[in-house]
Amino acid sequence: MRIEEIDEKLEALKNRAIEKTGVEAAVASEIGLAAAPDPAMGDLGFPCFALARHLRKAPPVIAEEVAEHLRAELEEGGLVEEVITAGPYVNLRLNAGRLATDVVGQILDDGTTFGAGAGDGEHWMVEFSAPNTNKPQHLGHVRNNLLGDSVSRILERAGREVTRVNLINDRGIHICKSMLAYQRFGEGETPEEAGEKGDHFVGRYYVLFNTKFVEEYEAWLGTEEATVRYEEWLAGGREGSREEFRKEYQDKYFNRESELGQAARAMLRAWEEGDGAVVELWERMNRWVIDGFEATYDRLGVSFDRVYLESQTYQLGKEIVEGGLADGVFRRLDDGAIVCDLEKVGLEGEKVLLRGDGTSVYMTQDLGTATTRFDEYEMDRMVYVVGDEQQYHFDVLFRILGLLRPELKGRCIHLAYGMVELPEGKMKSREGTVVDADELLDEMEALAREALEERYDDLEEAEVAHRARVIGLAALKYFVLDFAPRTTVHFDPKKSIDFQGRTGPYCLYGYARINSISQKVGGWPEVGGASREEALGALGTELEMALVNHLKGWPETVRVAAQNQSPSRITEYLFHLAKAFSTLYNDGDHRIVELEGPRRAGLLLLAKATQIALGSGLSLLGIEVLEEM
């Protein structure tokens, strides 16, 4: 019997017994089976409080009546071995050998596909990463990449068709800052000549632009013009020191007085007009950065089915907005801008969709990109993996999209996630104080190498390097994904590498330790048919059944993780699975290598099933396994 059939059978058994007391089927189905709080009470149970108002009897009396109906249906050697009452509760004790045979047998038969959903035919698109081509990716991008990749894997395992997409922001004033700094100070240098990855190389010029701008601004603050601006600032009703003025006026200075700011905006206009020299520089520098991104993605084990560039999509949406204006959905302001009255979608205020000069805003582009994707891929759901600071933007986007295309209402999801912080504080890209993704990966490998060298002194260098890469990446991925998406992550590299805590290395160690058991006993037992049933039927201790029941929950864990787009469901499950096996393995009554006969074979099969589930779960986090730690 397959796991889903086990649950269905138990549910049907419970419902029939309750219905025989005289209540309707709908009432019986509302009473759920749950794990008993104490194994001594049984494996599963349900309360009878809700039946009291229908039957006009005390819950303990009803529980006894329901239990008698259940006992009447018990079969010798069947799934339910005993029915027990405890006051108003009815508890079921399952046939341990039968349950172990069904659960472990299914895992051994299914292999790595164990837990896969049948699928509902839905096609989901997941957009994640979305970096800018003016700097390398940082720790925040790492969380985005890992979350998007893992959610895609989970959705696929649950039976959906998934298309992974990336939208790289390769245009705008921030891109021109890097370009202008390189044009003025780069002297034709290339990443190859500098010995740098392309994204690091270009990012250095983004930081340089900010350094030069700050120097320019500080010099300007000492001029008479700055004094005039400060006095105007005070006359406007502000109260504050020159220092407060300095902080507040910086962005206005960039747009009004700054020579560097004017030059960057002029470069952006030249790009939009198709100036040959500017476009050539833009293409060259973007290629350097994107090549660097691809190397980082490769190290992370992340890939995409399609990569969009904002330079190719930023004009999308104009026709949609103009069509909405013609249809009376939007309106035009006196300055020519087209807006949506947000009262139409249940919000307050208005949202500009096209500026008065006809240029797009991000909302315009996002409307165009979304409708284009739905038309091109005929997908059912679109998931945007974007930081929670954009929550309002996506709320407005989805509402306006539903206003324009009612058939798309409710089909977009903003998978918002919180910030990643370190003890040193928040990251600032333009000041060059970000936690670079590549440097982080290097650090994780170094920490893993240090841990390995403490444990082993006879590994060859190639093997140390391989294990350090896998363990370091497993530590990073597990730690980051172990938090619910909206939670702020306080990343601690050293804590993440702990072989004993709730970590990726701990789960990897559990997988590898099971492999070592196989080596100690000369391989996994080749048992099937009646022999396998005899071996699994010999299982039944509390620790063994705790592990069997945990394994039984894997398909439901995958389903819920997909439903909520939450990899933390997977990390939690894997930790408890590894811990349950460790408890069993270290118990004196479960020394697998010291046992003989069917029970030894049964424990070996249980260990193999655990290893399959661990490997399957780790793969959904994008974590590679090791046969030896």
XYZ file of C-alpha atoms in Angstrom:
629
model
C 0.000 0.000 0.000
C 1.383 3.405 -0.991
C 1.678 6.221 1.543
C -1.140 8.289 0.081
C -3.358 5.184 0.217
C -2.436 4.649 3.881
C -3.733 8.090 4.796
C -6.821 7.659 2.634
C -7.618 4.284 4.203
C -7.227 5.566 7.757
C -9.344 8.607 6.983
C -12.085 6.458 5.456
C -11.999 4.074 8.441
C -12.366 6.975 10.855
C -15.190 8.541 8.841
C -17.211 5.312 8.608
C -16.957 4.717 12.353
C -18.096 8.260 13.178
C -20.948 8.130 10.656
C -22.243 4.939 12.292
C -22.959 6.990 15.411
C -25.607 8.829 13.416
C -23.849 12.030 12.220
C -23.558 13.186 8.629
C -20.509 12.471 6.484
C -19.596 16.176 6.317
C -19.323 16.287 10.102
C -17.127 13.188 10.205
C -14.753 14.551 7.547
C -14.154 17.718 9.563
C -12.582 15.757 12.425
C -8.925 15.297 11.585
C -6.479 12.556 12.493
C -3.288 13.743 14.166
C -0.228 12.179 15.761
C -0.864 11.146 19.357
C 1.008 13.361 21.874
C 2.372 10.304 23.669
C 3.457 7.094 21.822
C 2.069 5.096 24.734
C -1.418 6.280 23.726
C -1.048 5.092 20.127
C 0.144 6.468 16.817
C -2.810 8.558 15.653
C -5.928 9.902 17.281
C -8.836 12.299 17.149
C -11.116 14.045 19.680
C -14.892 13.659 19.905
C -15.777 17.085 21.360
C -17.306 18.310 18.091
C -19.696 15.340 18.023
C -21.251 16.152 21.392
C -23.594 18.853 20.086
C -24.815 16.535 17.323
C -25.327 13.411 19.448
C -26.267 15.023 22.784
C -23.844 12.760 24.635
C -20.685 13.265 26.652
C -17.484 13.138 24.534
C -16.015 10.144 26.480
C -19.210 8.155 25.832
C -19.049 9.025 22.140
C -15.375 8.038 22.032
C -16.216 4.548 23.342
C -19.018 4.186 20.800
C -16.790 5.237 17.893
C -14.012 2.946 19.117
C -16.397 -0.052 19.066
C -17.328 0.677 15.465
C -13.634 0.884 14.591
C -12.802 -2.386 16.343
C -15.514 -4.120 14.370
C -13.636 -3.331 11.144
C -10.157 -4.405 12.224
C -8.567 -7.090 10.072
C -5.962 -9.578 11.211
C -2.605 -8.342 9.963
C -4.226 -5.113 8.805
C -2.862 -1.604 9.097
C -4.645 -0.804 12.395
C -3.664 -3.154 15.194
C -5.517 -1.693 18.185
C -8.089 0.996 19.051
C -7.692 2.716 22.425
C -9.796 5.368 24.147
C -8.541 7.983 26.564
C -11.435 10.067 27.820
C -12.854 11.976 24.837
C -10.064 10.779 22.504
C -9.956 7.788 20.174
C -6.426 6.582 19.391
C -5.189 4.087 16.820
C -2.138 1.907 17.236
C -0.839 0.875 13.828
C 0.692 -2.430 12.860
C 4.368 -1.474 13.007
C 5.635 -4.195 10.687
C 2.944 -3.511 8.110
C 3.562 0.241 8.201
C 7.336 -0.206 7.894
C 6.865 -2.614 4.981
C 4.646 -0.186 3.103
C 6.633 3.016 3.790
C 10.189 1.732 3.471
C 9.207 -0.521 0.578
C 7.793 2.438 -1.333
C 10.948 4.495 -0.794
C 13.174 1.648 -1.970
C 10.995 1.167 -5.050
C 10.650 4.862 -5.891
C 14.272 5.797 -5.226
C 15.074 9.465 -5.776
C 11.548 10.130 -7.082
C 10.087 9.351 -3.632
C 7.807 12.194 -2.608
C 7.213 13.440 -6.147
C 3.710 14.737 -6.757
C 1.563 13.519 -9.609
C 1.213 17.094 -10.797
C -1.815 19.104 -11.797
C -0.627 20.105 -15.255
C 0.137 23.662 -14.174
C 2.990 25.652 -15.677
C 4.733 28.031 -13.289
C 7.325 30.675 -14.108
C 9.777 31.760 -11.388
C 11.720 34.998 -11.862
C 14.706 35.422 -9.575
C 18.183 36.953 -9.227
C 17.654 40.184 -11.256
C 21.092 41.778 -10.655
C 22.356 45.112 -12.003
C 25.268 45.220 -14.427
C 27.187 47.848 -12.461
C 28.573 45.593 -9.724
C 29.101 41.962 -8.720
C 26.427 40.021 -6.873
C 26.415 40.191 -3.091
C 24.978 38.271 -0.150
C 21.492 39.630 -0.786
C 21.623 38.269 -4.340
C 22.820 34.950 -2.943
C 19.650 34.634 -0.863
C 17.535 35.554 -3.881
C 19.347 33.049 -6.116
C 19.139 30.210 -3.615
C 15.493 30.892 -2.773
C 14.431 31.064 -6.429
C 16.402 27.960 -7.345
C 15.083 25.896 -4.425
C 11.462 26.975 -4.942
C 11.766 25.995 -8.614
C 13.098 22.558 -7.642
C 10.337 22.046 -5.067
C 7.600 23.037 -7.508
C 9.001 20.601 -10.062
C 9.118 17.810 -7.482
C 5.492 18.560 -6.627
C 4.603 17.961 -10.276
C 4.533 21.405 -11.872
C 6.252 22.431 -15.072
C 8.641 25.251 -14.159
C 10.359 27.877 -16.290
C 13.191 29.746 -14.551
C 13.820 33.294 -15.756
C 16.190 36.109 -14.884
C 15.671 39.805 -15.677
C 19.033 41.564 -15.643
C 18.915 45.327 -15.115
C 21.443 46.464 -17.719
C 20.364 50.080 -18.322
C 19.819 53.289 -16.400
C 21.768 55.981 -14.607
C 23.509 53.524 -12.246
C 24.947 51.668 -15.236
C 26.138 54.946 -16.718
C 28.007 55.770 -13.491
C 30.259 52.750 -13.966
C 30.620 53.528 -17.667
C 31.560 57.166 -17.061
C 34.141 56.272 -14.412
C 35.709 53.709 -16.744
C 35.666 56.145 -19.648
C 37.479 58.798 -17.609
C 39.834 56.709 -15.502
C 40.025 53.217 -17.036
C 42.659 53.983 -19.663
C 41.416 51.087 -21.784
C 42.200 48.443 -19.169
C 40.378 45.091 -19.463
C 39.389 42.549 -16.797
C 41.946 40.119 -18.235
C 44.727 42.679 -17.906
C 43.625 43.507 -14.370
C 43.317 39.830 -13.421
C 39.720 40.315 -12.218
C 36.334 38.793 -12.916
C 34.385 41.111 -15.185
C 31.694 41.945 -12.633
C 34.300 42.778 -9.982
C 36.186 44.891 -12.491
C 33.146 46.985 -13.449
C 32.001 47.172 -9.834
C 35.336 48.764 -8.929
C 34.536 51.614 -11.306
C 31.052 52.003 -9.799
C 32.691 52.506 -6.407
C 35.253 54.840 -8.007
C 32.461 56.985 -9.452
C 30.938 57.374 -6.001
C 34.353 58.214 -4.516
C 34.925 60.929 -7.117
C 31.387 62.235 -6.661
C 31.791 62.492 -2.875
C 35.068 64.399 -3.399
C 33.316 66.735 -5.811
C 30.401 67.254 -3.434
C 32.606 67.929 -0.410
C 34.526 70.528 -2.422
C 31.291 72.166 -3.568
C 29.983 72.400 0.002
C 32.761 74.908 0.707
C 31.655 77.252 -2.086
C 29.497 80.353 -1.929
C 26.905 78.604 -4.118
C 26.500 75.911 -1.460
C 25.943 78.610 1.179
C 23.185 80.108 -0.975
C 21.561 76.676 -1.348
C 21.785 76.150 2.435
C 20.079 79.496 3.081
C 17.344 78.608 0.554
C 16.945 75.278 2.353
C 16.471 77.086 5.673
C 14.099 79.617 4.107
C 11.954 76.712 2.905
C 10.987 76.007 6.484
C 13.751 73.540 7.334
C 15.612 73.556 10.604
C 18.976 71.931 10.865
C 22.751 72.176 10.770
C 25.037 72.297 7.743
C 25.705 68.606 8.343
C 22.000 67.786 8.062
C 21.823 69.890 4.911
C 24.843 68.031 3.519
C 23.128 64.673 3.931
C 19.754 65.748 2.605
C 20.932 67.810 -0.364
C 23.334 65.246 -1.868
C 20.849 63.716 -4.323
C 19.613 67.141 -5.417
C 23.209 68.205 -5.957
C 23.752 65.196 -8.206
C 20.779 66.183 -10.366
C 21.341 69.993 -10.329
C 24.906 71.142 -9.877
C 27.191 68.109 -10.169
C 29.410 67.927 -13.229
C 29.648 64.168 -12.808
C 25.876 63.917 -12.444
C 25.316 65.950 -15.609
C 27.833 63.829 -17.500
C 26.180 60.581 -16.355
C 22.740 61.810 -17.411
C 24.147 62.979 -20.748
C 25.588 59.499 -21.276
C 22.177 57.955 -20.529
C 20.530 60.245 -23.079
C 23.202 59.344 -25.632
C 22.554 55.642 -25.018
C 18.805 56.093 -25.460
C 19.488 57.950 -28.735
C 21.685 55.110 -29.983
C 25.039 56.924 -29.945
C 27.491 54.422 -31.462
C 30.437 54.991 -29.139
C 28.299 54.926 -25.986
C 26.416 51.815 -27.080
C 29.708 50.052 -27.886
C 31.108 50.865 -24.440
C 27.838 49.781 -22.812
C 27.832 46.439 -24.660
C 31.479 45.764 -23.809
C 31.131 46.498 -20.099
C 27.832 44.639 -19.787
C 29.417 41.586 -21.404
C 32.204 41.676 -18.828
C 29.668 41.779 -16.001
C 27.346 39.125 -17.391
C 30.282 36.764 -17.962
C 31.140 37.291 -14.296
C 27.540 36.617 -13.263
C 27.529 33.354 -15.187
C 30.646 32.189 -13.333
C 28.962 32.974 -9.992
C 25.778 31.165 -11.010
C 27.867 28.160 -11.989
C 29.523 28.072 -8.568
C 26.131 28.302 -6.874
C 24.630 25.584 -9.073
C 21.934 27.964 -10.344
C 20.694 28.129 -13.933
C 17.931 29.762 -15.963
C 15.776 28.699 -18.885
C 15.685 32.259 -20.187
C 17.500 35.486 -19.382
C 15.787 38.795 -20.154
C 17.654 42.104 -20.358
C 15.925 45.270 -19.234
C 17.340 47.045 -22.271
C 15.092 44.736 -24.307
C 12.009 45.065 -22.102
C 11.918 48.629 -20.771
C 9.766 49.828 -23.663
C 7.210 47.062 -23.104
C 3.918 48.146 -21.614
C 3.504 51.491 -23.365
C 0.890 50.151 -25.777
C -0.901 48.397 -22.923
C -1.075 51.630 -20.918
C -2.214 53.643 -23.948
C -4.828 50.978 -24.652
C -6.024 51.270 -21.057
C -6.331 55.025 -21.563
C -8.382 54.535 -24.739
C -10.658 52.084 -22.928
C -11.240 54.507 -20.065
C -9.400 52.372 -17.529
C -6.720 55.076 -17.015
C -6.793 58.840 -17.336
C -4.438 61.559 -18.547
C -3.294 64.414 -16.297
C -2.867 68.019 -17.416
C 0.899 67.523 -17.782
C 0.318 64.606 -20.163
C 1.092 61.785 -17.718
C -1.158 58.710 -17.774
C -2.236 57.452 -14.352
C -4.375 54.766 -12.771
C -6.784 55.861 -10.060
C -5.967 53.276 -7.421
C -9.455 53.537 -5.956
C -10.448 51.254 -8.846
C -8.309 48.490 -7.368
C -9.104 49.064 -3.707
C -6.213 51.390 -2.816
C -5.817 55.120 -2.326
C -4.176 57.720 -4.550
C -2.991 57.332 -8.105
C -0.108 55.597 -9.883
C 1.771 57.166 -12.797
C 2.135 54.648 -15.622
C 3.590 56.924 -18.308
C 5.310 60.243 -17.628
C 4.210 63.426 -19.337
C 7.112 63.136 -21.814
C 5.975 59.626 -22.770
C 8.755 57.764 -20.972
C 8.147 54.599 -18.979
C 8.309 53.924 -15.276
C 9.081 50.521 -13.738
C 5.367 49.757 -13.454
C 4.965 50.255 -17.213
C 7.730 47.777 -17.949
C 6.459 45.247 -15.417
C 2.955 45.339 -16.888
C 4.370 44.765 -20.351
C 6.750 42.005 -19.267
C 4.041 40.140 -17.345
C 1.473 40.167 -20.139
C 4.117 39.216 -22.716
C 5.231 36.239 -20.635
C 1.689 35.001 -20.023
C 0.951 35.230 -23.741
C 4.216 33.605 -24.818
C 4.388 30.753 -22.311
C 0.679 30.212 -21.571
C 1.599 29.680 -17.931
C -0.706 29.377 -14.957
C 1.331 31.143 -12.258
C 4.089 33.735 -12.167
C 6.326 33.980 -9.064
C 8.523 37.039 -8.507
C 11.338 36.450 -5.997
C 12.019 40.026 -4.878
C 12.886 41.660 -1.537
C 10.037 42.635 0.769
C 10.813 46.343 0.343
C 9.014 46.013 -3.018
C 5.838 44.615 -1.476
C 3.698 47.680 -2.274
C 4.990 47.841 -5.856
C 3.944 44.270 -6.560
C 0.616 44.678 -4.798
C -0.180 47.600 -7.107
C 1.216 45.758 -10.143
C -0.947 42.690 -9.598
C -4.069 44.760 -8.993
C -3.578 46.855 -12.153
C -2.736 43.727 -14.138
C -6.025 42.187 -13.000
C -7.814 45.387 -13.982
C -6.384 45.252 -17.507
C -6.529 41.474 -17.934
C -9.170 40.005 -15.595
C -8.141 36.456 -16.539
C -4.742 37.100 -14.907
C -6.192 38.158 -11.552
C -4.768 36.079 -8.715
C -2.190 34.343 -10.893
C 0.880 36.334 -9.820
C 2.780 35.809 -6.564
C 5.342 38.065 -4.904
C 7.657 35.760 -2.968
C 9.042 38.453 -0.680
C 12.137 37.837 1.401
C 13.895 39.757 4.142
C 17.374 41.194 4.326
C 20.563 39.294 5.029
C 22.653 40.932 7.731
C 26.061 40.279 9.248
C 27.524 41.324 12.614
C 29.234 44.196 10.782
C 25.866 45.652 9.760
C 24.083 46.345 6.506
C 25.719 46.297 3.095
C 26.286 49.399 0.949
C 27.109 48.714 -2.694
C 28.277 52.164 -3.760
C 30.706 52.373 -0.847
C 32.233 49.015 -1.703
C 31.332 47.487 1.667
C 29.118 44.700 0.341
C 29.651 41.045 1.122
C 30.687 39.889 -2.321
C 29.105 36.588 -3.408
C 32.337 35.125 -4.780
C 34.335 36.119 -1.721
C 31.619 34.604 0.472
C 31.868 31.319 -1.426
C 35.648 31.408 -1.015
C 35.245 31.985 2.729
C 32.766 29.113 3.071
C 35.159 26.763 1.284
C 38.009 27.927 3.531
C 35.952 27.285 6.671
C 34.980 23.842 5.397
C 38.607 23.068 4.564
C 39.642 24.078 8.079
C 37.003 21.765 9.569
C 38.124 18.892 7.345
C 41.789 19.344 8.192
C 40.922 19.140 11.895
C 39.290 15.748 11.308
C 41.492 14.156 8.660
C 45.217 14.298 8.005
C 45.462 11.744 5.190
C 43.183 13.131 2.464
C 44.687 14.031 -0.886
C 44.510 17.687 -1.850
C 42.015 17.071 -4.676
C 39.658 15.293 -2.279
C 39.997 18.026 0.338
C 39.180 20.655 -2.298
C 36.167 18.676 -3.509
C 34.742 18.107 -0.053
C 35.417 21.691 1.023
C 33.502 22.998 -1.988
C 30.494 20.722 -1.380
C 30.407 21.226 2.401
C 30.932 24.981 2.203
C 28.137 25.396 -0.315
C 25.855 23.057 1.642
C 26.453 25.131 4.786
C 25.586 28.369 3.003
C 22.494 27.044 1.233
C 21.022 25.272 4.226
C 21.577 28.220 6.575
C 20.008 30.756 4.219
C 17.072 28.522 3.233
C 16.375 27.445 6.815
C 14.670 30.782 7.449
C 11.123 31.507 6.306
C 11.476 33.835 3.276
C 10.181 36.987 4.977
C 12.508 36.571 7.945
C 15.642 38.697 8.216
C 18.666 36.391 8.131
C 21.592 37.096 10.457
C 24.155 35.060 8.600
C 26.921 33.508 10.685
C 29.417 31.643 8.462
C 31.074 29.781 11.336
C 27.758 28.654 12.816
C 26.589 27.455 9.411
C 29.565 25.088 9.075
C 28.918 23.292 12.403
C 28.838 19.509 11.889
C 26.647 19.008 14.975
C 23.966 21.682 14.723
C 20.941 22.266 12.504
C 23.107 22.733 9.433
C 23.817 21.497 5.946
C 27.028 19.709 7.030
C 25.059 17.837 9.728
C 22.611 16.530 7.106
C 25.488 15.674 4.758
C 27.177 13.800 7.584
C 23.988 11.813 8.196
C 23.906 10.814 4.533
C 27.579 9.830 4.488
C 27.349 7.915 7.780
C 24.627 5.704 6.332
C 26.948 5.005 3.424
C 29.662 3.938 5.882
C 27.248 1.425 7.433
C 26.828 -0.190 4.041
C 30.609 -0.441 3.682
C 30.974 -2.019 7.123
C 28.474 -4.791 6.365
C 29.646 -5.402 2.809
C 26.872 -3.603 0.952
C 23.109 -3.257 1.101
C 21.142 -6.520 1.446
C 19.715 -7.848 -1.799
C 16.306 -8.789 -0.487
C 12.969 -8.664 -2.224
C 9.526 -10.206 -2.164
C 8.801 -12.269 0.930
C 12.337 -11.774 2.265
C 11.998 -8.003 2.183
C 8.587 -8.175 3.806
C 9.982 -10.408 6.538
C 12.907 -8.035 7.143
C 10.748 -4.912 7.323
C 8.094 -6.727 9.299
C 10.711 -7.333 12.011
C 10.872 -3.596 12.725
C 8.742 -2.179 15.483
C 10.664 -0.479 18.306
C 9.733 3.046 19.291
C 12.885 4.516 17.702
C 12.423 2.513 14.525
C 8.811 3.573 14.131
C 9.641 7.203 14.907
C 11.937 7.090 11.891
C 9.377 5.237 9.737
C 6.687 7.790 10.600
C 9.034 10.648 9.788
C 9.793 9.084 6.409
C 6.079 8.685 5.826
C 5.693 12.469 6.110
C 8.044 13.323 3.245
C 5.469 13.490 0.401
C 3.255 15.796 2.491
C 6.273 17.962 3.334
C 7.027 18.407 -0.371
C 3.384 19.243 -1.080
C 3.193 21.886 1.659
C 6.590 23.370 0.731
C 5.399 23.764 -2.865
C 2.048 25.187 -1.802
C 3.753 27.842 0.345
C 6.912 28.246 -1.771
C 8.885 27.646 1.403
C 12.204 25.724 1.347
C 12.389 26.079 5.142
C 9.835 23.251 5.321
C 12.430 21.048 3.629
C 15.331 22.126 5.851
C 13.281 21.489 8.987
C 12.246 18.037 7.784
C 15.810 17.045 6.859
C 17.250 18.097 10.207
C 14.703 16.053 12.138
C 15.158 13.095 9.791
C 18.932 13.133 10.255
C 18.472 13.535 14.006
C 15.974 10.656 14.222
C 18.402 8.364 12.406
C 21.306 9.495 14.571
C 19.292 8.717 17.712
C 18.498 5.263 16.371
C 22.051 4.583 15.210
C 23.613 5.562 18.547
C 21.183 3.532 20.642
C 22.676 0.393 22.158
C 19.737 -1.786 21.091
C 20.096 -0.791 17.446
C 23.730 -1.639 16.655
C 23.076 -2.638 13.078
C 26.474 -4.228 12.450
C 26.115 -6.386 15.579
C 22.655 -7.755 14.746
C 21.762 -10.751 12.612
C 18.811 -12.152 10.698
C 15.686 -10.348 9.470
C 15.972 -7.480 11.968
C 19.451 -6.601 10.804
C 18.260 -6.661 7.200
C 15.235 -4.570 8.153
C 17.398 -1.927 9.837
C 19.711 -1.833 6.848
C 16.747 -1.270 4.535
C 15.452 1.421 6.890
C 18.877 3.097 6.790
C 18.920 2.940 2.991
C 15.448 4.476 2.808
C 16.594 7.262 5.125
C 19.588 7.943 2.911
C 17.347 8.118 -0.163
C 15.052 10.626 1.562
C 18.004 12.713 2.772
C 19.518 12.828 -0.692
C 16.165 13.634 -2.257
C 15.545 16.468 0.195
C 19.031 17.935 -0.106
C 18.648 18.011 -3.886
C 15.611 20.289 -3.451
C 17.904 22.742 -1.666
C 20.423 22.480 -4.482
C 22.863 20.622 -2.213
C 25.178 17.966 -3.609
C 25.787 14.921 -1.383
C 29.061 13.273 -0.380
C 29.552 9.538 -0.080
C 32.206 10.234 2.562
C 32.677 13.260 4.797
